[in-house]
PDB file of C-alpha atoms in Angstrom:
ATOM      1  CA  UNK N 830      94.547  77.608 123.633  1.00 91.00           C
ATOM      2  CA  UNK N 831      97.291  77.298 121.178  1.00 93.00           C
ATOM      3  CA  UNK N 832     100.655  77.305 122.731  1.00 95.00           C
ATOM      4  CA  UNK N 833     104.285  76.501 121.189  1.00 96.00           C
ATOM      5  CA  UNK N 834     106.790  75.845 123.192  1.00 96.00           C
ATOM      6  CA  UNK N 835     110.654  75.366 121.297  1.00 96.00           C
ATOM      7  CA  UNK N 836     113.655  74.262 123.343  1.00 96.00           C
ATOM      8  CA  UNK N 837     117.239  72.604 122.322  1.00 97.00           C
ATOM      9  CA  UNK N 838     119.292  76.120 121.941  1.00 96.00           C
ATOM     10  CA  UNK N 839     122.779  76.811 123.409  1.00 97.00           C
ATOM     11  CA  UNK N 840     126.276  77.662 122.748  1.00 98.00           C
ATOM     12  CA  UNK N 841     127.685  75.567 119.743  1.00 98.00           C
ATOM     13  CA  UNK N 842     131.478  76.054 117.732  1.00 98.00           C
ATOM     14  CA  UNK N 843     131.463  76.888 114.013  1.00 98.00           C
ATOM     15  CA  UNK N 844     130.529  73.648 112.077  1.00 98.00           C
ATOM     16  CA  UNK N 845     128.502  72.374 115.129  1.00 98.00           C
ATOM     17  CA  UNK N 846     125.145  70.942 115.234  1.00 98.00           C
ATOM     18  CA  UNK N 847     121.935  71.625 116.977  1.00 98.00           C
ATOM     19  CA  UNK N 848     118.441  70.406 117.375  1.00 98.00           C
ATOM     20  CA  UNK N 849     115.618  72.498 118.113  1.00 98.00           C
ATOM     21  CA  UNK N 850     112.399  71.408 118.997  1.00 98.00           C
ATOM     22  CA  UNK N 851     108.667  73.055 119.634  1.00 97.00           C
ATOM     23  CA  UNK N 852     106.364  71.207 120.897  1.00 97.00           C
ATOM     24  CA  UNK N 853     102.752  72.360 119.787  1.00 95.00           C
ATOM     25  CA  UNK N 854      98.911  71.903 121.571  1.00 92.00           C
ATOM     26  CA  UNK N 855      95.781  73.115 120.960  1.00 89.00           C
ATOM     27  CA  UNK N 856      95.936  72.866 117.308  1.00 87.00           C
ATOM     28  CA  UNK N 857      95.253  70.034 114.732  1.00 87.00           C
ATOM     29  CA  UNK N 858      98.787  69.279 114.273  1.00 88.00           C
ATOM     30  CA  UNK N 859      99.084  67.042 111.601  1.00 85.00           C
ATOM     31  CA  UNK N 860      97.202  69.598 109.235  1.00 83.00           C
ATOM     32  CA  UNK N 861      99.527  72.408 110.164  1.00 90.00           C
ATOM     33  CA  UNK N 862     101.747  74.122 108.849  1.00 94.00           C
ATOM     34  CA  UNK N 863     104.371  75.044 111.124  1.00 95.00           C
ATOM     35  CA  UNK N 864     107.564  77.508 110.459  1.00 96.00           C
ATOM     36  CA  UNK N 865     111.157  78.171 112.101  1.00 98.00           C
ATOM     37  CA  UNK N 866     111.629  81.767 112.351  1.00 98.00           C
ATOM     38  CA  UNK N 867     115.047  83.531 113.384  1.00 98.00           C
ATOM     39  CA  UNK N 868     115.958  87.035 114.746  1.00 98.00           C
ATOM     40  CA  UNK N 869     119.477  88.356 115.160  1.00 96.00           C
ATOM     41  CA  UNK N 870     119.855  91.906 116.549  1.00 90.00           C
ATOM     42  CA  UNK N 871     119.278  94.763 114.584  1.00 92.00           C
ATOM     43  CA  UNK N 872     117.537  92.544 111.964  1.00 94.00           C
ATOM     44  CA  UNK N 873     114.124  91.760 111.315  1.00 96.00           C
ATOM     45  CA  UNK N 874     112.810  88.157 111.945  1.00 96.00           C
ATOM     46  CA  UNK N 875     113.411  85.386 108.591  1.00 97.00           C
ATOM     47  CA  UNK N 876     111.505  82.711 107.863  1.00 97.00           C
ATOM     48  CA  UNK N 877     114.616  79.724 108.154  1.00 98.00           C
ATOM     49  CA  UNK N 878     112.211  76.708 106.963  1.00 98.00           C
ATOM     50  CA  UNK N 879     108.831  75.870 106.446  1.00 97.00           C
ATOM     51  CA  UNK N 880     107.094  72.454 106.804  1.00 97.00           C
ATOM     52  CA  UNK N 881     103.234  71.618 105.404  1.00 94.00           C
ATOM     53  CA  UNK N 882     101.733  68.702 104.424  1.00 91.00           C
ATOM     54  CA  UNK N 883     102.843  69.364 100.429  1.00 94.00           C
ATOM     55  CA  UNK N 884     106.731  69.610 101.429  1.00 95.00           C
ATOM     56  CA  UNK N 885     108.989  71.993 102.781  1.00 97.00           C
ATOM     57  CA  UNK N 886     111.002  75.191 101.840  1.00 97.00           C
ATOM     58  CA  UNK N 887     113.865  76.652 103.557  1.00 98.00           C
ATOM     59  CA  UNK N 888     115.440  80.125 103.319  1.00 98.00           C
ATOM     60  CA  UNK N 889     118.863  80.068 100.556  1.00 98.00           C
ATOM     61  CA  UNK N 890     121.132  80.894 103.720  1.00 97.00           C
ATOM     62  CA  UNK N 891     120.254  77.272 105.241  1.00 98.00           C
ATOM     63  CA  UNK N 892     119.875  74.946 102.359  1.00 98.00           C
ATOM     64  CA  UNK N 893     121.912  71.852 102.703  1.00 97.00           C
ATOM     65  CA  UNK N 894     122.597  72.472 106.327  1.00 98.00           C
ATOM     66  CA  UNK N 895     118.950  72.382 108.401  1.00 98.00           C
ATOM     67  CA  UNK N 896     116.400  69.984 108.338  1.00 98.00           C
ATOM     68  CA  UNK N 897     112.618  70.752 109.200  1.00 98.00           C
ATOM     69  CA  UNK N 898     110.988  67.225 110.079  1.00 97.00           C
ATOM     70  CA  UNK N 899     107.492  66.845 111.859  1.00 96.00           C
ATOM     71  CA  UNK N 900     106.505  63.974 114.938  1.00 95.00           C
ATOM     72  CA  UNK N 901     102.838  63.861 114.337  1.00 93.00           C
ATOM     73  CA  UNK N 902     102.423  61.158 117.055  1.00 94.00           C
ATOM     74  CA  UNK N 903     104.374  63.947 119.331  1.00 95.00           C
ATOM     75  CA  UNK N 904     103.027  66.876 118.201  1.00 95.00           C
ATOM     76  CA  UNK N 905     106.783  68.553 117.687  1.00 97.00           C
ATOM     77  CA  UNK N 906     108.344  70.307 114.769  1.00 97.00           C
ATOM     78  CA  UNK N 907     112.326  69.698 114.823  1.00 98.00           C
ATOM     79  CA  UNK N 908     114.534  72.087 113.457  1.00 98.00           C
ATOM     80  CA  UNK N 909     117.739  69.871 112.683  1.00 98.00           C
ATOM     81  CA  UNK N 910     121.295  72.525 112.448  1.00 98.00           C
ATOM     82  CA  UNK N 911     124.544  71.037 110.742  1.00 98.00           C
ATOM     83  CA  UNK N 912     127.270  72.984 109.630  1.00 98.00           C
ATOM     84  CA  UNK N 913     126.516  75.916 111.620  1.00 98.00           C
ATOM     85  CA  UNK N 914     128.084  79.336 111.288  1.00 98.00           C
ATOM     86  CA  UNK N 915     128.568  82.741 113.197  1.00 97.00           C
ATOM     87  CA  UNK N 916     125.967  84.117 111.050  1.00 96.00           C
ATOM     88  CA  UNK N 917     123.380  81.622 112.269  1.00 97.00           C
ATOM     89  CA  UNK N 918     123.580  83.219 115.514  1.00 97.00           C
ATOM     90  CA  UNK N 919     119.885  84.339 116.456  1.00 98.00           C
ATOM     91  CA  UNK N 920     116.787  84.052 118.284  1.00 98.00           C
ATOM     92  CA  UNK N 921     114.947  80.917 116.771  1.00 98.00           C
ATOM     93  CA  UNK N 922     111.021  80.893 117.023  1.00 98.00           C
ATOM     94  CA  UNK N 923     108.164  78.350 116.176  1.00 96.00           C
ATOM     95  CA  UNK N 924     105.402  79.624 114.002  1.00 94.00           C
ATOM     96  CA  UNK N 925     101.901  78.680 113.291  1.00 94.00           C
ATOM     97  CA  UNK N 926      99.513  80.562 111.403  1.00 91.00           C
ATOM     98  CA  UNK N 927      96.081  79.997 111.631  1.00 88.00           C
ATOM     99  CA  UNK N 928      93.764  82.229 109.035  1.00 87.00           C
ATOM    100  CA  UNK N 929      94.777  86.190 110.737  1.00 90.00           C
ATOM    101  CA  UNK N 930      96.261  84.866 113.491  1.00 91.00           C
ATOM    102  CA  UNK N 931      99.826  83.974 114.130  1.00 93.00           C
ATOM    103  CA  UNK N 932     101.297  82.332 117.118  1.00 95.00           C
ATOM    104  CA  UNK N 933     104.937  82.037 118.260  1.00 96.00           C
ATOM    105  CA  UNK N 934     106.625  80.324 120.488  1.00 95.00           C
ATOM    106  CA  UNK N 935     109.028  82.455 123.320  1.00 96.00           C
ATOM    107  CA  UNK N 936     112.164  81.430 121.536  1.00 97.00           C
ATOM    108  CA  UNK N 937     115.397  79.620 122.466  1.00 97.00           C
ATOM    109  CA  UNK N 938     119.047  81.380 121.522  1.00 98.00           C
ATOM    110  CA  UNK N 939     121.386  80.007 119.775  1.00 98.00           C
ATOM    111  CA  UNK N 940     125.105  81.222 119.648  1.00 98.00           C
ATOM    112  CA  UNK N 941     127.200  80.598 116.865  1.00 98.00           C
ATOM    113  CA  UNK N 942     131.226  81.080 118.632  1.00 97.00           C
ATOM    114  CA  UNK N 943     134.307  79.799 119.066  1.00 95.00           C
TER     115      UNK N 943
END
């Protein structure tokens, strides 16, 4: 059974820093792609970055200020926030897709305030 589970969210001031992590089984991790998803209310869900075994990617709102990284020995994708603003404010989810399927974690908030 595939599961994700992410932790590390909380209440952090402008220019702050965060780490999120997910923590994956049931998968063949070091194969997988894995993705950091974000949803803020009224707005649909954004990829934030995106880690496979040819690189990364990360969505133009981000760049320069979060780091995807990968623990293959740990099985744990690791969002890394610097820099962080209001607007970063959201719902952050792990993602794994597997052929039709897509799996998610439950999410951890993070707040963006002063």
């Amino acid at each position: 059974q595939v599961r994700l589970a992410e932790s590390g969210g909380g209440l952090v001031q402008p220019g702050g820093s965060l780490r999120l992590s997910c923590v994956v089984s049931g998968i063949n991790f070091r194969v997988a792609a894995m993705g950091w998803y974000r949803q803020s209310p009224g707005r649909e869900r954004e990829l934030v970055a995106r880690i496979t075994t040819f690189g990364t990617n990360y969505a133009d709102s981000v760049k320069g200020r979060f780091t995807i990284s990968r623990d293959n020995a740990e099985n744990t994708v690791y969002l890394e926030m610097n820099s962080l603003k209001p607007e970063d404010t959201a719902v952050y989810y792990c993602h794994f897709p597997r052929g039709t399927n897509v799996y998610w974690g439950q999410g951890t908030q993070v707040t963006v305030s002063s």
